[in-house]
Amino acid sequence: MKSKSYNIPSLQSLVSESDITSLAGLPEVFQLPYEEPLTLGFRFKQQIIGVRVEREFSVELMYQLVSTWFFLLLNDILLDKPLRFTPLSRTKIRMNPKWLMCAPDRSYELENSFIQEALSQSLPLMLARMQALPWRALIEATISVVLDMEENEIIIIEGSRAEIWNAHAEALTNKLLRELCIKTANRTRHWNKSMRRKALRLFEDTMRILGELKRTYFGSRSGQIRRKTPNLRSWKEAKAEHPQLKAILDKLPGYNPRELAVTHVGDCLGSASKTYTYQQIKIARAERRRSEKSPPPSSKRYRIIERSVDAVAEKGMPNTTA
């Protein structure tokens, strides 16, 4: 009987191809024939090692889970409770008093956008990790064969056998760190791309309010506006309609609205330098212009996932901490 031949990869290629950075983004994501784009299918195949996977995952259920965890966590932080059973348990976290001054609707919208972006980043990474698992399993199988050979006195291992597994664990740790660099899940900077987008939206909303109030009550034509609008609300009443801006509205007569808007953004997002805050806002504008002309590769590659996450977010998941 003629035996079937296989194209077996070399040991060197087995190790190199297991690197998550070379596999990330390769799984195909596709729309399922459902009414809403909230459950997606995915497939990948590695014929060289005989692995073919095709399954589906629910973006909606994952969004609900992350949202529930987030708001439970936020509630514990608000109540100054210890964050047990989480990677944050050894870290002291408390609410920024400046953030508590922001409007609740703005706060809720911003916090939900964090969930939305985090899920858009983590789902592609989940698929990339799935594709890397078969290669890692084969490496562990190779290690097991070597240890069995040593136990049966076919080979001699000098030093401790534990060093083999320690080296494997160290390699996996290094791979995990590289995985986190694929997306921005491992954020070491305060001003990342996501934070800049939030700052830009908050700045533009604040500028719109301040600009209108400045023009109406303190601009060169404010007297004319008041004469033409006899039922115009008083300045005190106008301020009361924007409690989130209470700290800066009293300064509006003598200050530029842009300067006050930057101050408000810095207070809400925890940035002490107004100059640096405005610099990040300008960078966000440039990033928005570039993205409108040409979406980044990651967005093109996983635009189906991002659209599905957006669809879930638009449904308005309720706050589950009540």
Short mmCIF file of C-alpha atoms in Angstrom, two decimals:
data_model
loop_
_atom_site.label_atom_id
_atom_site.label_comp_id
_atom_site.label_asym_id
_atom_site.label_seq_id
_atom_site.Cartn_x
_atom_site.Cartn_y
_atom_site.Cartn_z
CA MET A 1 0.00 0.00 0.00
CA LYS A 2 1.34 3.36 -1.01
CA SER A 3 1.72 5.72 1.93
CA LYS A 4 0.55 9.30 1.68
CA SER A 5 3.28 11.91 1.91
CA TYR A 6 2.93 15.20 3.77
CA ASN A 7 4.80 18.43 3.52
CA ILE A 8 6.10 18.54 7.08
CA PRO A 9 7.39 21.94 8.25
CA SER A 10 10.83 22.25 9.78
CA LEU A 11 11.22 22.72 13.51
CA GLN A 12 12.49 26.24 12.89
CA SER A 13 9.37 27.17 10.91
CA LEU A 14 7.18 25.61 13.63
CA VAL A 15 8.64 27.98 16.20
CA SER A 16 8.64 31.05 13.97
CA GLU A 17 5.12 30.54 12.58
CA SER A 18 3.73 30.18 16.09
CA ASP A 19 4.55 33.83 16.68
CA ILE A 20 1.24 35.67 17.11
CA THR A 21 2.52 38.72 15.26
CA SER A 22 2.71 36.73 12.01
CA LEU A 23 -0.74 35.20 12.48
CA ALA A 24 -2.73 38.19 13.73
CA GLY A 25 -5.40 39.27 11.33
CA LEU A 26 -5.40 36.10 9.21
CA PRO A 27 -8.68 34.54 10.42
CA GLU A 28 -11.51 35.42 8.07
CA VAL A 29 -14.54 37.11 9.66
CA PHE A 30 -17.83 37.03 7.79
CA GLN A 31 -21.45 38.02 8.16
CA LEU A 32 -23.99 35.31 8.97
CA PRO A 33 -27.45 35.28 7.35
CA TYR A 34 -29.13 36.76 10.41
CA GLU A 35 -31.32 39.83 10.64
CA GLU A 36 -28.79 41.89 12.59
CA PRO A 37 -24.97 41.96 12.37
CA LEU A 38 -24.63 40.94 16.02
CA THR A 39 -23.45 37.34 15.54
CA LEU A 40 -20.45 36.79 13.28
CA GLY A 41 -18.79 33.77 11.79
CA PHE A 42 -15.06 33.15 11.52
CA ARG A 43 -12.84 30.57 9.91
CA PHE A 44 -9.18 29.80 9.59
CA LYS A 45 -7.20 26.87 8.30
CA GLN A 46 -3.64 25.69 8.69
CA GLN A 47 -3.49 22.85 6.22
CA ILE A 48 0.18 22.29 6.89
CA ILE A 49 -0.72 20.91 10.34
CA GLY A 50 -4.23 19.73 9.54
CA VAL A 51 -6.24 22.35 11.44
CA ARG A 52 -9.43 23.86 10.03
CA VAL A 53 -11.88 25.77 12.23
CA GLU A 54 -15.16 27.47 11.37
CA ARG A 55 -17.44 28.74 14.12
CA GLU A 56 -19.40 31.81 15.22
CA PHE A 57 -19.41 34.21 18.16
CA SER A 58 -22.00 36.60 19.56
CA VAL A 59 -20.83 40.20 19.62
CA GLU A 60 -23.99 41.18 21.51
CA LEU A 61 -23.47 38.71 24.38
CA MET A 62 -19.82 39.70 24.69
CA TYR A 63 -20.80 43.37 24.76
CA GLN A 64 -23.36 42.71 27.49
CA LEU A 65 -20.81 40.79 29.54
CA VAL A 66 -18.08 43.43 29.28
CA SER A 67 -20.61 46.20 29.94
CA THR A 68 -21.94 44.42 33.05
CA TRP A 69 -18.43 43.82 34.41
CA PHE A 70 -17.43 47.40 33.70
CA PHE A 71 -20.35 49.05 35.47
CA LEU A 72 -20.10 46.68 38.44
CA LEU A 73 -16.43 47.55 38.66
CA LEU A 74 -17.16 51.26 38.34
CA ASN A 75 -19.81 51.00 41.05
CA ASP A 76 -17.27 49.38 43.42
CA ILE A 77 -14.80 52.18 42.67
CA LEU A 78 -17.47 54.81 43.40
CA LEU A 79 -18.24 53.08 46.72
CA ASP A 80 -14.51 52.68 47.48
CA LYS A 81 -14.87 48.90 47.70
CA PRO A 82 -11.91 46.52 47.26
CA LEU A 83 -11.70 45.14 43.72
CA ARG A 84 -11.56 41.44 44.60
CA PHE A 85 -11.18 38.64 42.05
CA THR A 86 -9.82 40.94 39.34
CA PRO A 87 -6.32 41.76 38.03
CA LEU A 88 -6.87 45.14 39.72
CA SER A 89 -7.15 43.70 43.23
CA ARG A 90 -3.65 44.83 44.24
CA THR A 91 -4.15 48.35 42.90
CA LYS A 92 -5.78 51.23 44.75
CA ILE A 93 -8.24 52.94 42.40
CA ARG A 94 -10.55 55.83 43.21
CA MET A 95 -12.71 58.23 41.22
CA ASN A 96 -11.17 61.50 40.10
CA PRO A 97 -13.13 64.32 41.84
CA LYS A 98 -12.80 66.43 38.67
CA TRP A 99 -14.57 63.75 36.63
CA LEU A 100 -17.50 63.70 39.06
CA MET A 101 -18.12 67.34 38.09
CA CYS A 102 -18.93 66.35 34.49
CA ALA A 103 -22.51 65.91 33.33
CA PRO A 104 -23.89 62.37 33.96
CA ASP A 105 -25.07 61.97 30.35
CA ARG A 106 -21.64 62.90 29.03
CA SER A 107 -20.02 60.54 31.54
CA TYR A 108 -22.24 57.61 30.55
CA GLU A 109 -21.66 58.21 26.84
CA LEU A 110 -17.91 58.39 27.30
CA GLU A 111 -17.75 55.26 29.47
CA ASN A 112 -19.78 53.29 26.93
CA SER A 113 -17.41 54.40 24.19
CA PHE A 114 -14.56 52.85 26.20
CA ILE A 115 -16.41 49.52 26.19
CA GLN A 116 -17.14 49.82 22.50
CA GLU A 117 -13.53 50.46 21.54
CA ALA A 118 -12.10 47.84 23.92
CA LEU A 119 -14.32 45.15 22.40
CA SER A 120 -13.44 46.21 18.86
CA GLN A 121 -9.78 45.69 19.78
CA SER A 122 -10.06 42.50 21.83
CA LEU A 123 -12.20 40.41 19.44
CA PRO A 124 -9.61 40.40 16.61
CA LEU A 125 -6.94 39.58 19.18
CA MET A 126 -9.09 36.67 20.44
CA LEU A 127 -9.27 35.24 16.92
CA ALA A 128 -5.53 35.68 16.39
CA ARG A 129 -4.84 33.80 19.63
CA MET A 130 -7.14 30.97 18.54
CA GLN A 131 -5.13 30.58 15.36
CA ALA A 132 -1.85 30.50 17.27
CA LEU A 133 -2.95 27.76 19.70
CA PRO A 134 -2.32 24.74 17.40
CA TRP A 135 1.29 25.78 16.84
CA ARG A 136 1.86 26.24 20.56
CA ALA A 137 0.33 22.81 21.26
CA LEU A 138 2.79 21.20 18.85
CA ILE A 139 5.73 22.88 20.57
CA GLU A 140 4.53 21.49 23.90
CA ALA A 141 4.17 18.05 22.30
CA THR A 142 7.78 18.27 21.13
CA ILE A 143 8.91 19.16 24.65
CA SER A 144 6.95 16.19 26.02
CA VAL A 145 8.68 13.82 23.58
CA VAL A 146 12.10 15.08 24.68
CA LEU A 147 11.25 14.55 28.36
CA ASP A 148 9.97 11.02 27.68
CA MET A 149 13.20 10.23 25.84
CA GLU A 150 15.17 11.40 28.85
CA GLU A 151 13.08 9.29 31.25
CA ASN A 152 13.70 6.21 29.11
CA GLU A 153 17.46 6.92 29.08
CA ILE A 154 17.63 7.54 25.36
CA ILE A 155 19.08 11.01 25.89
CA ILE A 156 20.66 12.80 28.86
CA ILE A 157 19.50 16.24 29.91
CA GLU A 158 22.20 18.19 31.71
CA GLY A 159 20.91 20.42 34.47
CA SER A 160 17.32 20.66 35.66
CA ARG A 161 14.41 19.42 33.54
CA ALA A 162 12.41 22.32 34.97
CA GLU A 163 14.56 24.72 32.94
CA ILE A 164 12.92 23.41 29.76
CA TRP A 165 9.43 24.34 30.91
CA ASN A 166 10.71 27.59 32.41
CA ALA A 167 12.16 28.54 29.02
CA HIS A 168 8.86 27.64 27.35
CA ALA A 169 6.91 29.70 29.89
CA GLU A 170 9.27 32.64 29.32
CA ALA A 171 8.76 32.37 25.56
CA LEU A 172 4.97 32.36 26.02
CA THR A 173 5.23 35.43 28.25
CA ASN A 174 7.23 37.26 25.59
CA LYS A 175 4.66 36.26 22.97
CA LEU A 176 1.86 37.54 25.17
CA LEU A 177 3.60 40.89 25.48
CA ARG A 178 3.90 41.05 21.69
CA GLU A 179 0.22 40.18 21.38
CA LEU A 180 -0.68 43.16 23.54
CA CYS A 181 1.31 45.36 21.19
CA ILE A 182 -0.81 44.33 18.20
CA LYS A 183 -3.65 46.46 19.50
CA THR A 184 -3.70 49.15 22.16
CA ALA A 185 -4.98 46.86 24.92
CA ASN A 186 -1.77 47.40 26.89
CA ARG A 187 -1.98 51.17 27.31
CA THR A 188 0.97 52.73 29.09
CA ARG A 189 0.21 56.33 28.08
CA HIS A 190 -2.61 58.58 29.20
CA TRP A 191 -2.96 60.22 25.80
CA ASN A 192 -3.53 57.35 23.39
CA LYS A 193 -5.57 57.60 20.19
CA SER A 194 -8.80 56.69 21.95
CA MET A 195 -8.35 59.34 24.63
CA ARG A 196 -7.58 61.96 22.00
CA ARG A 197 -10.85 61.21 20.20
CA LYS A 198 -12.80 61.56 23.46
CA ALA A 199 -11.03 64.84 24.18
CA LEU A 200 -11.83 66.19 20.73
CA ARG A 201 -15.54 65.36 21.05
CA LEU A 202 -15.72 66.88 24.52
CA PHE A 203 -13.81 69.98 23.34
CA GLU A 204 -16.10 70.53 20.35
CA ASP A 205 -19.26 70.10 22.43
CA THR A 206 -17.96 72.51 25.08
CA MET A 207 -16.85 75.06 22.46
CA ARG A 208 -20.31 75.01 20.89
CA ILE A 209 -21.95 75.83 24.24
CA LEU A 210 -19.38 78.43 25.30
CA GLY A 211 -19.36 80.10 21.89
CA GLU A 212 -23.12 80.53 21.90
CA LEU A 213 -23.18 81.88 25.46
CA LYS A 214 -20.27 84.25 24.82
CA ARG A 215 -21.89 85.63 21.67
CA THR A 216 -25.29 86.01 23.33
CA TYR A 217 -24.29 87.56 26.66
CA PHE A 218 -20.83 89.09 26.25
CA GLY A 219 -20.20 89.58 22.53
CA SER A 220 -20.13 92.84 20.62
CA ARG A 221 -23.74 92.29 19.53
CA SER A 222 -25.03 91.00 22.88
CA GLY A 223 -26.96 94.23 23.58
CA GLN A 224 -28.68 94.00 20.20
CA ILE A 225 -29.53 90.33 20.82
CA ARG A 226 -31.10 91.14 24.19
CA ARG A 227 -33.19 93.96 22.67
CA LYS A 228 -34.47 91.69 19.91
CA THR A 229 -35.13 88.83 22.36
CA PRO A 230 -37.10 90.28 25.30
CA ASN A 231 -37.79 86.79 26.71
CA LEU A 232 -34.13 85.85 26.72
CA ARG A 233 -33.24 83.95 29.87
CA SER A 234 -30.93 85.67 32.34
CA TRP A 235 -27.25 84.84 32.61
CA LYS A 236 -27.91 83.12 35.93
CA GLU A 237 -30.57 80.94 34.32
CA ALA A 238 -28.31 80.18 31.39
CA LYS A 239 -25.55 79.02 33.71
CA ALA A 240 -27.96 76.78 35.61
CA GLU A 241 -28.71 74.89 32.38
CA HIS A 242 -25.09 73.71 32.18
CA PRO A 243 -24.08 72.49 35.66
CA GLN A 244 -21.17 70.48 34.21
CA LEU A 245 -19.55 73.79 33.18
CA LYS A 246 -20.10 75.54 36.51
CA ALA A 247 -16.35 75.81 37.21
CA ILE A 248 -15.63 77.78 34.03
CA LEU A 249 -18.80 79.72 33.18
CA ASP A 250 -18.09 82.50 35.69
CA LYS A 251 -14.82 83.16 33.81
CA LEU A 252 -16.50 83.41 30.41
CA PRO A 253 -16.83 87.24 30.32
CA GLY A 254 -13.08 87.81 30.43
CA TYR A 255 -11.69 84.65 28.82
CA ASN A 256 -11.50 83.12 25.37
CA PRO A 257 -13.99 80.20 25.02
CA ARG A 258 -11.28 78.00 23.53
CA GLU A 259 -9.05 78.42 26.59
CA LEU A 260 -11.94 77.59 28.92
CA ALA A 261 -12.95 74.57 26.81
CA VAL A 262 -9.40 73.19 26.99
CA THR A 263 -9.45 73.69 30.76
CA HIS A 264 -12.72 71.76 31.00
CA VAL A 265 -11.36 68.89 28.89
CA GLY A 266 -8.26 68.70 31.08
CA ASP A 267 -10.36 68.68 34.25
CA CYS A 268 -12.64 65.91 32.97
CA LEU A 269 -9.87 63.71 31.55
CA GLY A 270 -7.30 64.31 34.27
CA SER A 271 -4.73 66.34 32.33
CA ALA A 272 -2.90 69.06 34.23
CA SER A 273 -1.25 70.84 31.29
CA LYS A 274 -3.56 72.99 29.16
CA THR A 275 -0.88 73.39 26.49
CA TYR A 276 -0.39 69.65 26.17
CA THR A 277 -4.14 69.01 26.26
CA TYR A 278 -4.74 71.36 23.34
CA GLN A 279 -1.82 69.80 21.47
CA GLN A 280 -3.50 66.39 21.79
CA ILE A 281 -6.80 67.86 20.56
CA LYS A 282 -5.05 69.18 17.45
CA ILE A 283 -3.46 65.76 16.88
CA ALA A 284 -6.93 64.21 17.17
CA ARG A 285 -8.21 66.56 14.46
CA ALA A 286 -5.41 65.50 12.14
CA GLU A 287 -6.06 61.82 12.90
CA ARG A 288 -9.75 62.29 12.12
CA ARG A 289 -8.96 63.92 8.78
CA ARG A 290 -6.62 61.06 7.86
CA SER A 291 -9.12 58.39 8.88
CA GLU A 292 -11.84 60.03 6.79
CA LYS A 293 -9.58 59.89 3.75
CA SER A 294 -8.19 56.39 4.32
CA PRO A 295 -9.21 54.09 7.20
CA PRO A 296 -6.29 52.41 9.00
CA PRO A 297 -5.45 48.80 7.97
CA SER A 298 -6.85 47.35 11.18
CA SER A 299 -10.20 49.04 10.52
CA LYS A 300 -10.29 47.67 6.99
CA ARG A 301 -9.38 44.18 8.15
CA TYR A 302 -11.91 43.99 10.93
CA ARG A 303 -14.53 46.47 9.76
CA ILE A 304 -17.21 43.75 10.09
CA ILE A 305 -16.41 43.38 13.80
CA GLU A 306 -16.38 47.12 14.38
CA ARG A 307 -19.70 47.57 12.58
CA SER A 308 -21.26 44.83 14.71
CA VAL A 309 -19.95 46.37 17.93
CA ASP A 310 -21.31 49.74 16.79
CA ALA A 311 -24.69 48.14 16.11
CA VAL A 312 -24.80 46.70 19.63
CA ALA A 313 -23.79 50.03 21.17
CA GLU A 314 -26.51 51.87 19.24
CA LYS A 315 -29.13 49.59 20.76
CA GLY A 316 -28.33 51.27 24.06
CA MET A 317 -27.36 48.62 26.55
CA PRO A 318 -28.91 49.48 29.96
CA ASN A 319 -26.87 50.13 33.05
CA THR A 320 -27.03 46.76 34.81
CA THR A 321 -25.77 47.87 38.20
CA ALA A 322 -29.20 49.01 39.38
#
